[in-house]
PDB file of C-alpha atoms in Angstrom:
ATOM      1  CA  MET T  18      86.151 147.790  32.914  1.00 65.00           C
ATOM      2  CA  LYS T  19      84.530 145.495  30.348  1.00 64.00           C
ATOM      3  CA  SER T  20      85.547 145.458  26.697  1.00 66.00           C
ATOM      4  CA  GLN T  21      85.142 143.366  23.571  1.00 63.00           C
ATOM      5  CA  LYS T  22      88.707 143.466  22.303  1.00 64.00           C
ATOM      6  CA  ASN T  23      89.727 140.682  19.925  1.00 70.00           C
ATOM      7  CA  TRP T  24      91.863 140.296  16.818  1.00 74.00           C
ATOM      8  CA  VAL T  25      89.281 142.123  14.701  1.00 71.00           C
ATOM      9  CA  TYR T  26      89.384 145.023  17.155  1.00 75.00           C
ATOM     10  CA  GLN T  27      93.169 145.065  17.101  1.00 80.00           C
ATOM     11  CA  LEU T  28      93.253 145.063  13.287  1.00 81.00           C
ATOM     12  CA  THR T  29      90.629 147.791  13.132  1.00 80.00           C
ATOM     13  CA  ARG T  30      92.552 149.844  15.663  1.00 82.00           C
ATOM     14  CA  PHE T  31      95.720 149.524  13.591  1.00 87.00           C
ATOM     15  CA  LEU T  32      93.930 150.837  10.497  1.00 87.00           C
ATOM     16  CA  VAL T  33      92.240 153.607  12.489  1.00 87.00           C
ATOM     17  CA  THR T  34      95.636 154.563  13.937  1.00 90.00           C
ATOM     18  CA  LEU T  35      97.024 155.029  10.443  1.00 94.00           C
ATOM     19  CA  TYR T  36      94.000 157.082   9.433  1.00 94.00           C
ATOM     20  CA  PHE T  37      93.866 159.455  12.407  1.00 95.00           C
ATOM     21  CA  THR T  38      97.619 159.912  12.862  1.00 95.00           C
ATOM     22  CA  LEU T  39      98.612 160.236   9.209  1.00 96.00           C
ATOM     23  CA  TYR T  40      95.545 161.812   7.609  1.00 97.00           C
ATOM     24  CA  HIS T  41      94.386 164.001  10.522  1.00 97.00           C
ATOM     25  CA  ARG T  42      97.610 164.426  12.567  1.00 97.00           C
ATOM     26  CA  LEU T  43      95.695 163.675  15.774  1.00 97.00           C
ATOM     27  CA  SER T  44      96.759 165.100  19.154  1.00 97.00           C
ATOM     28  CA  VAL T  45      95.254 163.952  22.488  1.00 98.00           C
ATOM     29  CA  TYR T  46      95.405 165.809  25.811  1.00 98.00           C
ATOM     30  CA  GLY T  47      94.169 165.135  29.334  1.00 98.00           C
ATOM     31  CA  LYS T  48      94.082 161.333  29.355  1.00 97.00           C
ATOM     32  CA  GLU T  49      95.777 161.356  32.742  1.00 97.00           C
ATOM     33  CA  LYS T  50      92.594 162.892  34.186  1.00 97.00           C
ATOM     34  CA  ILE T  51      90.470 159.823  33.412  1.00 96.00           C
ATOM     35  CA  PRO T  52      89.862 157.824  36.639  1.00 94.00           C
ATOM     36  CA  ARG T  53      91.255 154.309  36.659  1.00 90.00           C
ATOM     37  CA  GLY T  54      89.161 151.386  37.809  1.00 90.00           C
ATOM     38  CA  ARG T  55      85.821 153.213  37.482  1.00 94.00           C
ATOM     39  CA  THR T  56      83.133 153.139  34.829  1.00 96.00           C
ATOM     40  CA  VAL T  57      82.888 156.585  33.248  1.00 97.00           C
ATOM     41  CA  ILE T  58      80.684 158.580  30.891  1.00 97.00           C
ATOM     42  CA  VAL T  59      82.686 160.320  28.179  1.00 98.00           C
ATOM     43  CA  ALA T  60      80.550 163.318  27.177  1.00 97.00           C
ATOM     44  CA  SER T  61      81.714 164.881  23.907  1.00 97.00           C
ATOM     45  CA  ASN T  62      80.621 167.773  21.755  1.00 97.00           C
ATOM     46  CA  HIS T  63      79.144 166.645  18.431  1.00 95.00           C
ATOM     47  CA  ALA T  64      80.069 168.187  15.091  1.00 95.00           C
ATOM     48  CA  SER T  65      80.647 165.148  12.871  1.00 94.00           C
ATOM     49  CA  TYR T  66      80.231 161.418  12.357  1.00 88.00           C
ATOM     50  CA  LEU T  67      83.967 161.293  13.110  1.00 92.00           C
ATOM     51  CA  ASP T  68      83.384 162.126  16.792  1.00 94.00           C
ATOM     52  CA  PRO T  69      82.515 158.647  18.168  1.00 89.00           C
ATOM     53  CA  PRO T  70      85.374 156.705  16.518  1.00 87.00           C
ATOM     54  CA  LEU T  71      87.792 159.579  17.128  1.00 93.00           C
ATOM     55  CA  VAL T  72      87.075 159.861  20.849  1.00 95.00           C
ATOM     56  CA  GLY T  73      86.911 156.078  21.159  1.00 90.00           C
ATOM     57  CA  TYR T  74      90.358 155.854  19.618  1.00 91.00           C
ATOM     58  CA  ALA T  75      91.709 158.624  21.853  1.00 95.00           C
ATOM     59  CA  PHE T  76      90.296 156.850  24.933  1.00 94.00           C
ATOM     60  CA  PHE T  77      92.433 153.723  24.302  1.00 88.00           C
ATOM     61  CA  PRO T  78      93.426 151.510  26.116  1.00 88.00           C
ATOM     62  CA  GLY T  79      89.966 152.050  27.553  1.00 88.00           C
ATOM     63  CA  TYR T  80      86.972 150.809  25.546  1.00 89.00           C
ATOM     64  CA  LEU T  81      83.805 152.810  24.896  1.00 91.00           C
ATOM     65  CA  LYS T  82      80.272 151.705  24.060  1.00 91.00           C
ATOM     66  CA  PHE T  83      78.152 154.120  22.070  1.00 86.00           C
ATOM     67  CA  ILE T  84      74.875 154.179  20.185  1.00 81.00           C
ATOM     68  CA  ALA T  85      74.549 154.950  16.488  1.00 78.00           C
ATOM     69  CA  TRP T  86      71.650 155.277  14.061  1.00 74.00           C
ATOM     70  CA  GLU T  87      71.011 151.856  12.501  1.00 79.00           C
ATOM     71  CA  LYS T  88      71.057 153.399   8.988  1.00 77.00           C
ATOM     72  CA  LEU T  89      74.831 153.781   9.389  1.00 72.00           C
ATOM     73  CA  PHE T  90      75.102 149.977   9.606  1.00 77.00           C
ATOM     74  CA  SER T  91      73.405 149.403   6.225  1.00 80.00           C
ATOM     75  CA  PHE T  92      76.785 149.270   4.431  1.00 74.00           C
ATOM     76  CA  ALA T  93      78.090 145.999   5.850  1.00 78.00           C
ATOM     77  CA  PRO T  94      81.843 146.803   6.013  1.00 73.00           C
ATOM     78  CA  PHE T  95      81.203 150.124   7.754  1.00 72.00           C
ATOM     79  CA  GLY T  96      78.646 148.481  10.035  1.00 76.00           C
ATOM     80  CA  ALA T  97      81.229 145.857  11.020  1.00 76.00           C
ATOM     81  CA  PHE T  98      83.729 148.635  11.719  1.00 73.00           C
ATOM     82  CA  LEU T  99      81.237 150.472  13.938  1.00 75.00           C
ATOM     83  CA  ARG T 100      80.363 147.330  15.896  1.00 78.00           C
ATOM     84  CA  THR T 101      84.027 146.519  16.399  1.00 75.00           C
ATOM     85  CA  MET T 102      84.636 150.018  17.740  1.00 73.00           C
ATOM     86  CA  GLY T 103      81.820 149.635  20.304  1.00 79.00           C
ATOM     87  CA  ALA T 104      78.747 150.938  18.464  1.00 81.00           C
ATOM     88  CA  VAL T 105      75.265 149.572  19.076  1.00 82.00           C
ATOM     89  CA  PRO T 106      72.613 150.302  16.409  1.00 81.00           C
ATOM     90  CA  VAL T 107      69.349 151.963  17.444  1.00 77.00           C
ATOM     91  CA  SER T 108      66.138 152.135  15.440  1.00 70.00           C
ATOM     92  CA  PRO T 109      64.509 155.433  14.414  1.00 59.00           C
ATOM     93  CA  GLU T 110      61.842 154.782  17.055  1.00 58.00           C
ATOM     94  CA  ASN T 111      64.387 154.426  19.853  1.00 54.00           C
ATOM     95  CA  LYS T 112      66.543 157.209  18.383  1.00 50.00           C
ATOM     96  CA  ASN T 113      63.628 159.600  18.882  1.00 50.00           C
ATOM     97  CA  SER T 114      62.799 158.319  22.369  1.00 57.00           C
ATOM     98  CA  SER T 115      64.884 159.918  25.094  1.00 69.00           C
ATOM     99  CA  ALA T 116      63.630 157.408  27.660  1.00 79.00           C
ATOM    100  CA  ALA T 117      64.589 154.416  25.482  1.00 76.00           C
ATOM    101  CA  LEU T 118      68.078 155.773  24.836  1.00 80.00           C
ATOM    102  CA  LEU T 119      68.530 156.579  28.516  1.00 86.00           C
ATOM    103  CA  ARG T 120      67.646 153.015  29.512  1.00 87.00           C
ATOM    104  CA  LEU T 121      69.931 151.565  26.849  1.00 86.00           C
ATOM    105  CA  VAL T 122      72.994 153.585  27.821  1.00 89.00           C
ATOM    106  CA  MET T 123      72.406 153.136  31.536  1.00 92.00           C
ATOM    107  CA  GLY T 124      72.301 149.412  30.847  1.00 91.00           C
ATOM    108  CA  PHE T 125      75.811 149.601  29.376  1.00 92.00           C
ATOM    109  CA  LEU T 126      77.059 151.399  32.490  1.00 94.00           C
ATOM    110  CA  GLN T 127      75.429 148.871  34.805  1.00 92.00           C
ATOM    111  CA  GLU T 128      77.101 146.076  32.835  1.00 93.00           C
ATOM    112  CA  GLY T 129      80.490 147.692  33.497  1.00 93.00           C
ATOM    113  CA  TYR T 130      81.130 149.410  30.168  1.00 93.00           C
ATOM    114  CA  ASN T 131      82.452 152.924  29.755  1.00 95.00           C
ATOM    115  CA  VAL T 132      80.138 154.855  27.446  1.00 95.00           C
ATOM    116  CA  PHE T 133      80.403 157.677  24.921  1.00 95.00           C
ATOM    117  CA  ILE T 134      77.525 160.125  24.580  1.00 93.00           C
ATOM    118  CA  CYS T 135      76.925 163.540  23.030  1.00 93.00           C
ATOM    119  CA  PRO T 136      74.907 165.785  25.383  1.00 94.00           C
ATOM    120  CA  GLU T 137      74.058 168.076  22.457  1.00 94.00           C
ATOM    121  CA  GLY T 138      71.883 165.259  21.109  1.00 85.00           C
ATOM    122  CA  HIS T 139      72.747 165.624  17.408  1.00 86.00           C
ATOM    123  CA  ARG T 140      75.412 167.050  15.143  1.00 91.00           C
ATOM    124  CA  THR T 141      75.720 170.804  14.850  1.00 92.00           C
ATOM    125  CA  GLU T 142      74.631 172.156  11.478  1.00 91.00           C
ATOM    126  CA  ASP T 143      76.704 175.343  11.625  1.00 92.00           C
ATOM    127  CA  GLY T 144      79.821 174.431  13.614  1.00 93.00           C
ATOM    128  CA  ARG T 145      78.575 176.158  16.773  1.00 95.00           C
ATOM    129  CA  LEU T 146      77.846 174.566  20.143  1.00 96.00           C
ATOM    130  CA  GLN T 147      74.250 173.539  20.820  1.00 96.00           C
ATOM    131  CA  PRO T 148      72.188 173.479  24.038  1.00 96.00           C
ATOM    132  CA  LEU T 149      72.834 170.425  26.213  1.00 96.00           C
ATOM    133  CA  GLU T 150      70.203 167.822  26.972  1.00 93.00           C
ATOM    134  CA  GLY T 151      69.821 166.535  30.516  1.00 93.00           C
ATOM    135  CA  GLY T 152      70.263 162.794  29.977  1.00 92.00           C
ATOM    136  CA  VAL T 153      73.984 162.754  30.764  1.00 95.00           C
ATOM    137  CA  ALA T 154      73.403 164.255  34.214  1.00 97.00           C
ATOM    138  CA  ILE T 155      70.588 161.798  34.974  1.00 95.00           C
ATOM    139  CA  MET T 156      72.758 158.833  33.964  1.00 95.00           C
ATOM    140  CA  SER T 157      75.648 160.029  36.096  1.00 97.00           C
ATOM    141  CA  LEU T 158      73.502 160.586  39.179  1.00 97.00           C
ATOM    142  CA  LYS T 159      71.640 157.272  38.854  1.00 95.00           C
ATOM    143  CA  THR T 160      74.709 155.115  38.193  1.00 95.00           C
ATOM    144  CA  GLY T 161      77.383 157.024  40.129  1.00 96.00           C
ATOM    145  CA  ALA T 162      79.605 157.153  37.041  1.00 97.00           C
ATOM    146  CA  PRO T 163      81.779 160.272  36.713  1.00 98.00           C
ATOM    147  CA  VAL T 164      81.331 162.397  33.608  1.00 98.00           C
ATOM    148  CA  ILE T 165      84.463 163.173  31.583  1.00 98.00           C
ATOM    149  CA  PRO T 166      83.732 166.327  29.556  1.00 98.00           C
ATOM    150  CA  THR T 167      85.481 165.891  26.221  1.00 98.00           C
ATOM    151  CA  TYR T 168      86.059 168.242  23.318  1.00 98.00           C
ATOM    152  CA  ALA T 169      86.787 167.005  19.797  1.00 98.00           C
ATOM    153  CA  SER T 170      88.353 169.831  17.800  1.00 97.00           C
ATOM    154  CA  GLY T 171      88.528 169.888  14.012  1.00 96.00           C
ATOM    155  CA  THR T 172      85.849 167.327  13.206  1.00 96.00           C
ATOM    156  CA  TRP T 173      83.523 170.005  11.808  1.00 95.00           C
ATOM    157  CA  ARG T 174      86.223 171.219   9.442  1.00 95.00           C
ATOM    158  CA  ALA T 175      87.210 167.672   8.526  1.00 96.00           C
ATOM    159  CA  PHE T 176      83.769 166.130   7.998  1.00 95.00           C
ATOM    160  CA  ALA T 177      80.826 168.492   8.471  1.00 92.00           C
ATOM    161  CA  PRO T 178      77.302 167.163   7.763  1.00 88.00           C
ATOM    162  CA  HIS T 179      77.286 168.658   4.257  1.00 90.00           C
ATOM    163  CA  MET T 180      80.527 166.913   3.213  1.00 94.00           C
ATOM    164  CA  LYS T 181      80.598 163.589   1.367  1.00 92.00           C
ATOM    165  CA  PHE T 182      84.167 162.657   2.315  1.00 93.00           C
ATOM    166  CA  PRO T 183      86.508 163.633   5.191  1.00 95.00           C
ATOM    167  CA  ARG T 184      89.130 166.286   4.531  1.00 96.00           C
ATOM    168  CA  PRO T 185      92.682 166.105   5.974  1.00 96.00           C
ATOM    169  CA  HIS T 186      92.236 168.714   8.705  1.00 95.00           C
ATOM    170  CA  LYS T 187      94.088 168.327  12.011  1.00 97.00           C
ATOM    171  CA  LEU T 188      92.062 166.801  14.857  1.00 98.00           C
ATOM    172  CA  THR T 189      92.514 167.208  18.604  1.00 98.00           C
ATOM    173  CA  VAL T 190      90.778 165.510  21.535  1.00 98.00           C
ATOM    174  CA  VAL T 191      90.878 167.096  25.008  1.00 98.00           C
ATOM    175  CA  PHE T 192      89.649 165.239  28.099  1.00 98.00           C
ATOM    176  CA  GLY T 193      88.577 167.521  30.954  1.00 98.00           C
ATOM    177  CA  ASP T 194      88.437 167.120  34.725  1.00 98.00           C
ATOM    178  CA  PRO T 195      85.997 164.400  35.880  1.00 98.00           C
ATOM    179  CA  ILE T 196      82.652 165.511  37.279  1.00 98.00           C
ATOM    180  CA  ASP T 197      82.033 162.985  40.068  1.00 98.00           C
ATOM    181  CA  PRO T 198      78.417 162.784  41.269  1.00 97.00           C
ATOM    182  CA  ALA T 199      79.737 161.693  44.673  1.00 96.00           C
ATOM    183  CA  ALA T 200      81.706 164.939  45.037  1.00 96.00           C
ATOM    184  CA  LEU T 201      79.111 167.573  44.146  1.00 97.00           C
ATOM    185  CA  PRO T 202      78.596 170.569  46.458  1.00 96.00           C
ATOM    186  CA  GLU T 203      76.531 169.718  49.522  1.00 94.00           C
ATOM    187  CA  GLY T 204      72.952 170.817  49.937  1.00 95.00           C
ATOM    188  CA  LEU T 205      71.873 170.494  46.310  1.00 97.00           C
ATOM    189  CA  ASN T 206      68.578 168.841  45.456  1.00 97.00           C
ATOM    190  CA  GLU T 207      68.310 166.497  42.447  1.00 96.00           C
ATOM    191  CA  LYS T 208      67.363 169.238  40.009  1.00 97.00           C
ATOM    192  CA  GLU T 209      70.238 171.402  41.177  1.00 98.00           C
ATOM    193  CA  LYS T 210      72.657 168.488  40.881  1.00 98.00           C
ATOM    194  CA  ARG T 211      71.607 167.906  37.280  1.00 97.00           C
ATOM    195  CA  ARG T 212      72.004 171.598  36.507  1.00 98.00           C
ATOM    196  CA  TYR T 213      75.427 171.685  38.173  1.00 98.00           C
ATOM    197  CA  ILE T 214      76.708 168.778  36.053  1.00 98.00           C
ATOM    198  CA  LEU T 215      75.398 170.301  32.828  1.00 98.00           C
ATOM    199  CA  GLU T 216      76.864 173.704  33.665  1.00 98.00           C
ATOM    200  CA  LYS T 217      80.290 172.154  34.292  1.00 98.00           C
ATOM    201  CA  ILE T 218      80.172 170.341  30.950  1.00 98.00           C
ATOM    202  CA  GLU T 219      79.069 173.476  29.138  1.00 98.00           C
ATOM    203  CA  GLU T 220      81.755 175.537  30.859  1.00 98.00           C
ATOM    204  CA  PHE T 221      84.418 173.133  29.571  1.00 98.00           C
ATOM    205  CA  TYR T 222      82.964 173.060  26.056  1.00 98.00           C
ATOM    206  CA  ARG T 223      82.831 176.843  25.813  1.00 98.00           C
ATOM    207  CA  ALA T 224      86.407 177.253  27.027  1.00 98.00           C
ATOM    208  CA  GLU T 225      87.746 174.722  24.509  1.00 98.00           C
ATOM    209  CA  ASP T 226      85.486 176.001  21.739  1.00 97.00           C
ATOM    210  CA  ALA T 227      86.752 179.554  22.272  1.00 97.00           C
ATOM    211  CA  LYS T 228      90.342 178.342  21.830  1.00 96.00           C
ATOM    212  CA  ASP T 229      89.370 176.454  18.683  1.00 96.00           C
ATOM    213  CA  LYS T 230      87.425 179.371  17.148  1.00 94.00           C
ATOM    214  CA  GLU T 231      90.248 181.800  17.949  1.00 94.00           C
ATOM    215  CA  LYS T 232      92.602 179.665  15.901  1.00 92.00           C
ATOM    216  CA  TYR T 233      90.080 178.664  13.223  1.00 90.00           C
ATOM    217  CA  PRO T 234      87.269 181.269  13.041  1.00 91.00           C
ATOM    218  CA  LEU T 235      84.006 180.154  11.484  1.00 86.00           C
ATOM    219  CA  LYS T 236      83.217 181.671   8.112  1.00 78.00           C
ATOM    220  CA  ASP T 237      79.823 183.378   7.955  1.00 59.00           C
TER     221      ASP T 237
END
């Protein structure tokens, strides 16, 4: 798979390693489930700005491309960090265009990059799972890339949208079983295939979210 690893990436990864392991006590599970030698779509829940760099770090030694709102790149050092970690800035116009984002991410896959996306579309405002959008299923079916359902636990508690700075809560990343578009049940039409993929992702999210909420219940 393609990557853009260089000395800047290695330095950034070292600093990110210190941050996630010391400040957030990160644990990662399920990496052995990620197919080797195939381009994949890592589909994560979305509760925080921490999610893309966290999952990207957990995915190592693989490399993930992901899109981010161009406003996040306005502070040059942080923008350089995001680019090094695989982020590509998108304008507000493209951010609000599902078709434009779909073409952009599919382009990454066709170029041989693994990609990170959030099927929920945007960060949760209340710490609860949101309905999934259909783009991830379309991308998988059109490119043949397996979807890796992924759950990032603790990012809401560590850096929810209303917080100005991250808090030192424990973080966990769990990679689920791949959903291979070439191995879907026979006899499904395109609409049913898309629904099947989304249902499998949602099933994984809900199972992991239930474990997380049992241990750390949301406060009303």
